[in-house]
Coordinates of C-alpha atoms in Angstrom, one line a residue:
Chain G
M144 CA 13.7 58.7 -7.3
S145 CA 11.4 60.3 -10.0
Y146 CA 8.3 58.5 -11.1
E147 CA 10.1 57.8 -14.5
T148 CA 12.8 55.9 -13.2
I149 CA 11.1 53.4 -11.0
P150 CA 10.2 51.2 -14.1
F151 CA 14.0 50.3 -14.3
I152 CA 13.4 48.8 -10.7
A153 CA 9.9 47.3 -11.3
E154 CA 11.3 45.6 -14.4
R155 CA 14.0 44.0 -12.5
I156 CA 12.1 42.7 -9.6
C157 CA 11.5 39.5 -11.8
G158 CA 13.6 37.9 -14.2
I159 CA 10.9 36.0 -16.0
C160 CA 8.0 38.8 -15.4
G161 CA 9.9 41.9 -16.0
S162 CA 7.0 43.4 -18.2
V163 CA 4.4 42.6 -15.5
H164 CA 6.1 44.8 -13.1
G165 CA 7.0 47.6 -15.4
E166 CA 3.1 47.2 -16.5
A167 CA 1.6 46.9 -13.2
Y168 CA 3.6 50.1 -11.9
S169 CA 2.9 52.1 -15.1
Q170 CA -0.9 51.3 -14.7
A171 CA -1.2 52.2 -10.9
L172 CA 0.7 55.7 -12.0
E173 CA -1.2 56.3 -15.0
R174 CA -4.6 55.6 -12.9
A175 CA -3.4 58.2 -10.3
A176 CA -2.7 60.7 -12.9
G177 CA -6.0 60.0 -14.9
F178 CA -4.0 59.5 -18.0
E179 CA -4.5 56.9 -20.7
A180 CA -1.8 55.5 -23.0
P181 CA -2.0 56.0 -26.8
E182 CA -3.8 53.3 -28.6
R183 CA -0.7 51.6 -30.6
A184 CA 1.2 51.6 -27.2
K185 CA -1.8 49.6 -25.5
W186 CA -1.5 46.8 -28.2
I187 CA 2.3 46.8 -27.9
R188 CA 2.0 46.5 -24.2
A189 CA -0.6 43.6 -24.2
M190 CA 1.9 41.7 -26.9
M191 CA 4.7 42.0 -24.6
L192 CA 2.9 40.8 -21.6
E193 CA 1.5 37.8 -23.7
I194 CA 4.9 36.9 -25.0
E195 CA 6.4 36.8 -21.6
R196 CA 3.5 34.5 -20.3
I197 CA 4.3 32.4 -23.1
H198 CA 8.0 31.9 -22.6
S199 CA 7.2 31.7 -18.7
H200 CA 4.8 29.0 -19.1
L201 CA 6.9 27.2 -21.6
L202 CA 9.9 27.2 -19.2
W203 CA 7.4 25.6 -16.6
L204 CA 6.4 23.0 -18.7
G205 CA 9.8 21.9 -19.3
V206 CA 10.8 22.0 -16.1
A207 CA 7.9 20.3 -14.7
T208 CA 8.2 17.5 -17.3
H209 CA 12.2 17.1 -16.3
M210 CA 11.0 16.7 -12.6
V211 CA 8.9 13.8 -13.3
G212 CA 11.5 12.5 -15.6
F213 CA 10.0 13.3 -18.9
D214 CA 13.2 14.7 -20.4
S215 CA 11.9 14.6 -24.0
G216 CA 9.3 17.1 -22.8
L217 CA 11.8 19.2 -21.4
M218 CA 13.6 19.1 -24.7
Q219 CA 10.7 19.9 -27.0
F220 CA 8.8 22.5 -24.6
W221 CA 12.2 24.5 -24.9
R222 CA 12.8 24.0 -28.2
V223 CA 9.5 26.1 -29.1
R224 CA 10.5 28.4 -26.1
E225 CA 13.7 29.3 -28.1
R226 CA 11.6 30.3 -31.1
I227 CA 9.7 33.0 -28.5
M228 CA 13.0 34.3 -27.1
F229 CA 14.2 34.8 -30.9
L230 CA 10.4 36.6 -31.4
A231 CA 11.0 38.8 -28.5
E232 CA 14.7 39.7 -29.6
V233 CA 13.1 40.6 -33.3
L234 CA 10.3 42.8 -31.7
T235 CA 12.4 44.5 -28.8
G236 CA 16.1 44.0 -29.2
N237 CA 16.3 41.6 -26.0
R238 CA 15.5 38.1 -25.2
K239 CA 14.6 39.5 -21.7
Q240 CA 14.1 42.9 -19.7
Y241 CA 12.7 44.2 -22.8
G242 CA 12.5 47.5 -21.3
M243 CA 9.6 48.6 -23.2
I244 CA 6.8 49.7 -20.6
V245 CA 7.0 53.1 -19.3
P246 CA 4.7 55.7 -17.9
G247 CA 2.8 57.4 -20.8
G248 CA 3.3 54.1 -23.3
V249 CA 6.0 52.2 -24.7
R250 CA 9.8 53.1 -25.2
R251 CA 10.2 51.7 -28.8
D252 CA 8.0 51.3 -31.6
I253 CA 7.7 48.2 -33.8
R254 CA 8.4 48.4 -37.4
E255 CA 6.2 47.2 -40.4
D256 CA 9.0 44.5 -41.3
K257 CA 9.4 43.4 -38.0
R258 CA 5.5 43.1 -37.5
E259 CA 5.4 41.0 -40.7
K260 CA 8.3 38.8 -39.5
A261 CA 7.1 38.3 -36.2
L262 CA 3.3 37.4 -37.6
R263 CA 4.8 34.7 -39.8
E264 CA 7.0 33.3 -36.7
V265 CA 4.2 33.4 -34.4
S266 CA 1.9 31.5 -36.8
E267 CA 4.4 28.8 -37.0
I268 CA 5.0 28.6 -33.4
L269 CA 1.4 28.2 -32.9
A270 CA 0.9 25.2 -35.2
E271 CA 4.0 23.6 -33.6
Y272 CA 3.2 24.1 -30.0
Q273 CA -0.5 22.8 -31.1
E274 CA 1.1 19.4 -32.2
L275 CA 3.4 19.2 -29.3
L276 CA 0.6 20.0 -26.5
D277 CA -1.5 17.1 -28.0
A278 CA 1.5 14.8 -28.0
A279 CA 2.5 15.6 -24.6
L280 CA -0.7 15.8 -22.6
G281 CA -2.2 12.8 -24.5
L282 CA 0.7 10.8 -22.7
G283 CA -1.1 8.3 -20.4
T284 CA 2.2 8.2 -18.3
L285 CA 2.2 11.7 -17.5
Q286 CA -1.4 11.9 -16.9
T287 CA -1.0 8.9 -14.4
R288 CA 2.2 10.5 -12.9
L289 CA 0.4 13.9 -12.1
R290 CA -3.1 13.1 -11.4
G291 CA -4.0 13.4 -7.8
V292 CA -0.7 14.7 -6.7
G293 CA -0.4 18.2 -4.4
Y294 CA -4.0 18.6 -4.3
L295 CA -5.3 22.0 -3.1
S296 CA -9.2 22.3 -2.5
N297 CA -11.5 24.8 -4.1
E298 CA -12.2 25.7 -0.5
D299 CA -8.6 26.3 0.4
A300 CA -7.7 27.9 -2.8
R301 CA -10.5 30.8 -1.8
R302 CA -9.2 30.7 1.8
Y303 CA -5.8 31.6 1.0
S304 CA -6.8 33.9 -1.9
V305 CA -4.2 32.1 -4.3
M306 CA -3.9 33.6 -7.8
G307 CA -3.3 32.7 -11.4
P308 CA -3.2 29.4 -12.8
V309 CA -2.8 27.6 -9.3
A310 CA -6.2 29.4 -8.6
R311 CA -7.8 28.2 -12.0
A312 CA -6.4 24.8 -11.3
S313 CA -8.9 24.4 -8.3
G314 CA -12.0 25.7 -10.0
V315 CA -11.2 29.6 -9.2
N316 CA -12.4 31.4 -12.0
I317 CA -10.2 34.8 -11.8
D318 CA -8.3 36.4 -14.7
A319 CA -7.4 40.1 -14.1
R320 CA -7.1 40.3 -18.1
R321 CA -10.8 39.7 -18.4
D322 CA -11.9 40.8 -14.8
Y323 CA -10.1 44.1 -14.7
P324 CA -9.8 44.8 -18.4
Y325 CA -6.7 47.0 -19.1
E326 CA -4.4 47.9 -22.2
A327 CA -6.0 46.5 -25.4
Y328 CA -7.1 43.1 -23.8
P329 CA -10.7 44.2 -24.5
H330 CA -10.1 44.1 -28.3
F331 CA -8.9 40.3 -28.2
D332 CA -10.8 37.3 -28.3
F333 CA -9.3 34.6 -25.6
E334 CA -10.4 32.2 -23.2
T335 CA -9.5 31.5 -19.8
P336 CA -8.9 27.9 -18.9
V337 CA -10.3 26.7 -15.9
Q338 CA -9.9 23.2 -14.5
T339 CA -11.6 22.0 -11.2
G340 CA -8.9 18.8 -10.6
G341 CA -6.9 20.9 -8.1
D342 CA -3.9 18.7 -8.8
V343 CA -0.6 19.1 -10.4
L344 CA -2.3 17.6 -13.5
A345 CA -4.8 20.3 -13.5
R346 CA -2.3 23.1 -12.9
T347 CA -0.1 21.5 -16.2
V348 CA -3.2 21.4 -18.2
V349 CA -4.0 25.2 -17.1
R350 CA -0.9 26.6 -17.9
A351 CA -0.7 24.4 -21.4
Y352 CA -3.9 26.0 -22.7
D353 CA -3.0 29.3 -21.5
T354 CA -0.1 29.4 -23.4
L355 CA -2.1 28.3 -26.4
E356 CA -4.4 31.1 -26.0
S357 CA -1.5 33.5 -25.1
M358 CA 0.1 32.6 -28.6
K359 CA -3.6 33.4 -30.0
I360 CA -3.6 37.1 -28.4
V361 CA 0.3 37.9 -29.7
K362 CA -1.1 36.9 -33.2
Q363 CA -4.5 39.4 -33.0
A364 CA -2.2 41.9 -31.6
L365 CA 0.1 42.0 -34.4
E366 CA -2.8 41.6 -37.0
T367 CA -5.0 44.6 -35.6
L368 CA -2.0 46.8 -34.7
P369 CA -3.3 50.3 -35.0
D370 CA -1.3 53.2 -36.3
G371 CA -0.4 56.3 -34.0
P372 CA 2.2 57.4 -31.4
V373 CA 3.7 54.9 -28.8
H374 CA 4.5 57.5 -26.0
T375 CA 2.8 60.6 -24.8
P376 CA 4.3 62.5 -21.7
I377 CA 2.2 62.4 -18.5
D378 CA 1.8 66.2 -17.7
Y379 CA 1.0 66.1 -14.1
I380 CA 0.6 63.5 -11.4
P381 CA -1.7 64.7 -8.6
P382 CA -0.4 64.0 -5.1
D383 CA -1.7 61.9 -2.2
V384 CA -3.7 59.6 -4.7
T385 CA -3.8 56.0 -3.7
S386 CA -4.1 53.9 -6.8
V387 CA -3.8 50.1 -7.3
G388 CA -2.4 48.4 -10.4
L389 CA -3.7 44.9 -11.4
V390 CA -1.8 42.7 -14.1
E391 CA -2.3 39.1 -14.8
G392 CA 1.3 37.7 -14.8
P393 CA 2.3 34.2 -15.7
R394 CA 2.0 33.2 -12.1
G395 CA -1.3 35.1 -11.3
T396 CA -2.2 38.8 -10.6
D397 CA 0.6 41.4 -9.9
V398 CA -0.6 44.0 -7.6
H399 CA 1.0 47.3 -7.3
Y400 CA -0.1 49.6 -4.5
L401 CA 0.8 53.5 -5.0
I402 CA 0.5 56.5 -3.1
T403 CA 1.6 59.7 -5.1
G404 CA 4.0 62.0 -3.8
G405 CA 4.5 65.7 -4.9
E406 CA 7.1 66.9 -7.4
D407 CA 7.3 63.6 -9.8
T408 CA 8.1 61.3 -6.7
V409 CA 6.1 58.4 -5.5
Y410 CA 5.5 58.5 -1.8
R411 CA 4.9 54.4 -1.0
W412 CA 5.1 51.9 -3.6
R413 CA 4.3 48.4 -2.5
V414 CA 4.7 45.5 -4.7
R415 CA 2.7 42.0 -4.3
A416 CA 4.2 39.6 -6.5
P417 CA 1.9 36.5 -7.0
T418 CA 4.2 34.0 -5.3
Y419 CA 3.9 35.9 -2.2
A420 CA 0.1 34.8 -2.3
N421 CA 0.8 31.2 -3.9
L422 CA 3.7 30.1 -1.6
P423 CA 1.6 30.0 1.9
A424 CA -0.8 27.4 0.4
T425 CA 1.8 25.3 -0.9
P426 CA 2.2 23.4 2.6
L427 CA -1.4 22.4 2.0
M428 CA -0.5 20.7 -1.2
L429 CA 1.9 18.8 0.6
V430 CA 0.2 17.1 3.2
G431 CA 0.6 13.3 3.0
E432 CA 2.6 13.3 -0.2
T433 CA 5.7 11.0 -0.7
L434 CA 9.1 12.9 -0.7
A435 CA 9.5 12.0 -4.1
D436 CA 6.4 14.1 -5.5
A437 CA 7.8 17.3 -3.2
T438 CA 9.8 18.6 -6.0
V439 CA 6.9 18.7 -8.5
V440 CA 4.5 19.9 -6.0
I441 CA 6.4 23.1 -5.1
G442 CA 7.2 23.2 -8.6
S443 CA 3.5 23.2 -9.5
V444 CA 3.0 26.6 -7.8
D445 CA 6.0 28.0 -10.5
P446 CA 7.4 29.6 -7.4
C447 CA 9.5 32.6 -7.9
I448 CA 11.7 31.7 -4.8
S449 CA 14.1 34.6 -4.9
C450 CA 13.1 36.3 -1.6
T451 CA 12.5 33.4 0.3
E452 CA 16.1 32.0 0.4
R453 CA 16.5 31.4 4.2
M454 CA 15.7 28.0 5.5
M455 CA 14.6 26.6 8.9
V456 CA 15.3 23.1 10.2
V457 CA 12.6 21.8 12.5
D458 CA 13.5 18.9 14.5
D459 CA 10.6 16.5 14.5
R460 CA 11.6 14.9 17.9
T461 CA 12.1 17.9 19.8
G462 CA 10.2 20.5 18.1
E463 CA 12.9 22.7 18.0
E464 CA 13.3 25.3 15.4
R465 CA 16.6 27.0 13.9
V466 CA 16.7 29.6 11.2
I467 CA 19.8 29.0 8.9
S468 CA 20.6 32.3 7.2
S469 CA 23.2 33.2 4.4
Q470 CA 25.8 33.6 6.8
G471 CA 24.6 30.5 8.9
S472 CA 26.7 27.6 9.6
P473 CA 25.5 24.4 7.5
E474 CA 26.3 22.1 10.6
G475 CA 22.6 22.1 11.8
I476 CA 21.3 20.3 8.7
R477 CA 21.2 16.8 8.8
Chain O
M265 CA -17.8 35.3 -15.1
R266 CA -18.7 35.3 -11.6
L267 CA -17.0 33.5 -8.7
T268 CA -20.1 31.8 -7.5
G269 CA -23.5 31.7 -8.1
G270 CA -26.1 34.1 -6.4
E271 CA -26.8 37.5 -6.7
L272 CA -24.3 39.6 -8.7
K273 CA -22.9 42.2 -6.4
T274 CA -21.6 45.5 -7.6
D275 CA -18.9 47.3 -5.7
K276 CA -21.6 49.8 -4.2
N277 CA -23.8 46.9 -3.0
I278 CA -20.9 45.5 -1.5
V279 CA -20.5 48.4 0.7
D280 CA -24.0 48.5 1.4
E281 CA -23.9 44.9 2.7
L282 CA -20.9 46.2 5.1
K283 CA -22.6 49.2 6.0
N284 CA -25.8 47.1 7.0
R285 CA -23.7 44.3 8.6
F286 CA -21.3 47.0 10.6
P287 CA -23.3 50.0 11.6
G288 CA -21.2 52.9 12.7
G289 CA -18.2 50.6 11.6
I290 CA -17.5 52.3 8.3
L291 CA -16.5 55.7 8.9
K292 CA -16.4 56.9 5.0
V293 CA -16.6 56.0 1.7
G294 CA -14.7 57.5 -1.0
E295 CA -14.2 57.0 -4.7
L296 CA -10.7 56.8 -5.8
R297 CA -9.6 56.4 -9.6
E298 CA -11.5 54.3 -12.2
G299 CA -14.1 53.1 -9.4
Q300 CA -11.6 51.7 -7.0
L301 CA -13.0 52.3 -3.6
L302 CA -11.4 53.7 -0.1
V303 CA -13.1 52.6 2.7
E304 CA -12.4 53.9 6.3
L305 CA -12.7 51.9 9.2
R306 CA -12.2 51.9 12.9
R307 CA -9.0 50.4 13.9
E308 CA -10.7 47.8 16.1
D309 CA -13.1 46.8 13.6
L310 CA -10.3 45.6 10.9
P311 CA -10.7 41.9 11.7
R312 CA -14.2 41.3 11.6
V313 CA -14.7 43.4 8.5
M314 CA -12.0 41.6 6.6
E315 CA -13.3 38.4 7.8
Y316 CA -16.8 39.1 6.5
A317 CA -15.5 40.9 3.3
H318 CA -13.1 37.9 2.6
N319 CA -14.9 34.9 4.1
T320 CA -18.7 35.7 3.5
L321 CA -18.8 38.1 0.5
E322 CA -15.9 36.0 -1.1
G323 CA -13.5 39.0 -1.9
Q324 CA -10.2 38.0 -3.0
F325 CA -7.4 39.3 -0.7
L326 CA -5.0 41.3 -3.1
T327 CA -2.5 42.8 -0.8
M328 CA -2.2 44.8 2.6
V329 CA 0.2 47.7 2.8
G330 CA 1.1 49.7 6.1
A331 CA 2.3 53.2 5.4
D332 CA 3.9 56.0 7.3
Y333 CA 1.7 58.3 5.4
V334 CA 0.8 60.4 8.4
D335 CA -2.2 62.7 7.6
S336 CA -3.9 65.3 9.4
L337 CA -4.9 63.3 12.4
N338 CA -1.4 62.5 12.9
R339 CA -1.6 58.7 12.0
F340 CA 0.2 55.9 10.2
I341 CA -2.4 53.9 7.8
V342 CA -2.8 50.1 7.2
D343 CA -4.6 49.3 4.2
Y344 CA -6.1 45.9 3.2
V345 CA -6.9 45.9 -0.5
L346 CA -9.8 43.2 -1.7
G347 CA -10.8 42.7 -5.1
W348 CA -14.0 41.1 -6.4
Y349 CA -13.1 39.6 -9.8
G350 CA -16.5 38.8 -11.2
Q351 CA -17.8 42.7 -10.5
G352 CA -14.2 44.0 -11.5
A353 CA -14.3 45.7 -8.0
V354 CA -11.2 46.8 -5.8
I355 CA -12.0 48.1 -2.3
I356 CA -9.1 49.5 -0.3
F357 CA -9.9 49.3 3.3
R358 CA -8.0 51.8 5.5
A359 CA -7.6 52.2 9.2
G360 CA -5.4 54.9 11.0
V361 CA -2.9 53.6 13.7
P362 CA -2.2 56.8 15.8
R363 CA 1.5 57.7 16.5
G364 CA 2.4 56.8 20.0
D365 CA 0.2 53.8 20.0
E366 CA 1.6 51.9 17.3
S367 CA -0.6 48.8 17.0
F368 CA -3.6 47.2 15.3
P369 CA -5.8 44.3 15.9
A370 CA -4.4 41.2 13.5
S371 CA -6.8 39.7 11.2
T372 CA -4.5 36.6 10.7
P373 CA -6.5 34.7 13.5
L374 CA -9.8 35.2 11.3
I375 CA -8.3 35.2 7.5
P376 CA -4.9 33.2 7.4
V377 CA -4.1 35.0 4.3
A378 CA -3.3 38.2 5.9
D379 CA -0.5 36.5 7.9
W380 CA 2.8 37.2 6.0
Y381 CA 1.5 40.8 5.0
E382 CA 0.9 41.8 8.9
R383 CA 4.1 40.5 9.8
E384 CA 5.7 42.3 7.2
V385 CA 4.0 45.4 8.5
K386 CA 5.3 44.8 11.8
E387 CA 8.9 44.5 10.8
T388 CA 9.3 47.1 8.1
L389 CA 7.1 49.7 9.8
G390 CA 6.9 48.8 13.3
L391 CA 3.1 48.7 13.7
N392 CA 2.3 45.9 16.0
P393 CA -0.1 43.5 14.8
V394 CA -2.0 42.5 18.3
G395 CA -3.0 39.0 18.6
H396 CA -0.9 37.7 15.6
P397 CA -0.3 34.0 16.0
N398 CA 3.1 33.7 14.4
P399 CA 4.7 37.2 14.7
R400 CA 8.2 36.0 13.8
K401 CA 10.7 37.7 11.4
L402 CA 10.1 37.6 7.6
L403 CA 11.9 39.9 5.5
T404 CA 15.2 41.2 7.5
S405 CA 18.0 39.3 8.2
D406 CA 18.4 37.5 12.0
D407 CA 20.7 40.2 13.1
W408 CA 18.9 43.0 12.1
P409 CA 18.4 45.6 14.6
E410 CA 14.9 45.3 16.5
D411 CA 14.2 49.2 16.6
I412 CA 15.0 50.2 13.2
F413 CA 12.1 49.9 10.3
P414 CA 13.6 49.9 6.7
T415 CA 10.4 51.6 5.2
S416 CA 9.4 54.1 8.5
R417 CA 10.8 57.5 8.2
Y418 CA 10.2 57.4 12.1
T419 CA 12.6 54.9 12.9
S420 CA 13.6 55.6 16.5
G421 CA 16.8 53.4 16.4
S422 CA 19.8 54.7 18.3
T423 CA 22.3 53.4 16.0
S424 CA 19.8 54.9 13.1
T425 CA 22.2 56.4 10.1
A426 CA 19.8 59.7 10.7
R427 CA 19.7 61.5 7.6
G428 CA 19.4 65.2 7.9
S429 CA 15.7 65.3 7.0
R430 CA 14.5 62.2 8.8
P431 CA 12.6 63.2 12.1
R432 CA 13.1 61.3 15.1
T433 CA 10.1 60.2 17.4
S434 CA 11.5 62.1 20.3
G435 CA 11.3 65.5 18.3
S436 CA 8.6 67.5 17.1
A437 CA 5.5 65.6 16.0
S438 CA 4.1 68.3 14.1
T439 CA 2.6 67.3 10.6
T440 CA 1.9 70.4 9.1
G441 CA 2.5 71.0 5.4
G442 CA 5.9 72.2 6.2
S443 CA 7.4 69.3 8.2
R444 CA 5.7 66.9 5.5
R445 CA 7.3 68.5 2.6
S446 CA 10.9 68.0 4.3
R447 CA 10.0 64.3 4.9
R448 CA 9.7 63.7 1.3
R449 CA 12.9 64.6 0.6
G450 CA 14.3 61.7 2.6

């Protein structure tokens, strides 16, 4: 595989945060090549990443409210999310898997009429979401339901190096957009919401306000989009260079590690999606919780569960362990 | 902006602190692209350096990678990547694992965050994390052959679907430029 074909795979690692993987790979590769993407491409890349964060968080907020039996929350958050999906379609032609970020820049430009349409749309969405946010988070029943549930201490959050909203809800103030600035982020004005509660409520608040900040970033990006080319070919990628790409995805920092090979190939590419860091800390959140809370506690990590599909049964009387594989018989499950 | 209070550290004085703490343990410090640092360690020092960097110097554990990247010293590499967000620093800690003695001391007993990563390296590359408290399978299916490592070009499995360019461990262990080029075609 050549370095140019890898983004197609990278973007399909995750159905939700495809651009995050495309960007992390491109960032690592461009860093190895000592290459900088054109200005306009940097703005469009940041915009894609934020649109992804908004729809991911709105999806999660809908699912989380559904898990605690607040189904009108699900419908309202997803109503707003649908407008974001429409916005993504206006800008890229796709609701998901935008296929925009490639080494050297972005694949397509944004036409002026689409930019104006998107700007109008995002201003409306922002107002609508603000209203919804105040209404939902102001609900006493929702707060009572989520407060104190699924606690992860600051100490454990550091010990397990958890990422993203899970870390920021336990008082670990990390955000790759701000701390390892990339693309157009240094030009935008945004806050990183941090909470110290460590419970599901804190994680909900962090994601809810993160979404708001992302909407503001998309608005700023559309307003200040510079002119110029959107793609420049990378002339030369030196072999044997180790480089790391760090991108703040919706679930935390996505890490792409790369060793370049000769002749336009990549020698080693290792992807660390954020759930790989967050999931090992989840058992700590479950200790002492009731079974009824398990769904929302596991859900509060926003796990990307696709690579962890096998299941293990532990018999609590004998301590016996059995792994149930995809071919395995379900007889052992009780 | 900083993770905690106290003195603001830069990536350079993180390395200085490590050098003071482990005299002789840091073999080489090199700068990669855009300020990312590569710190080479002795294999046996990995766990205690990782413990100090992660627990005391409060580096966030970003990833850990094993690679069959055999260099002139005829060894695999294991890289632990830590990040100091407050300082915008990324440091890659690298240790070599010689071919023929494919093991390295596990850091998991000291920093549990390394658990899945070290199991993954064992399973996909065949480098054994010695002292790992829970070295069970993580990624491959239960009936995957024990002697085939999916990300290693040096897999020794007898049932290996040997491609023409894939060297066997029983064959020449030469790592000259010529063999390396042929390896990359695989």
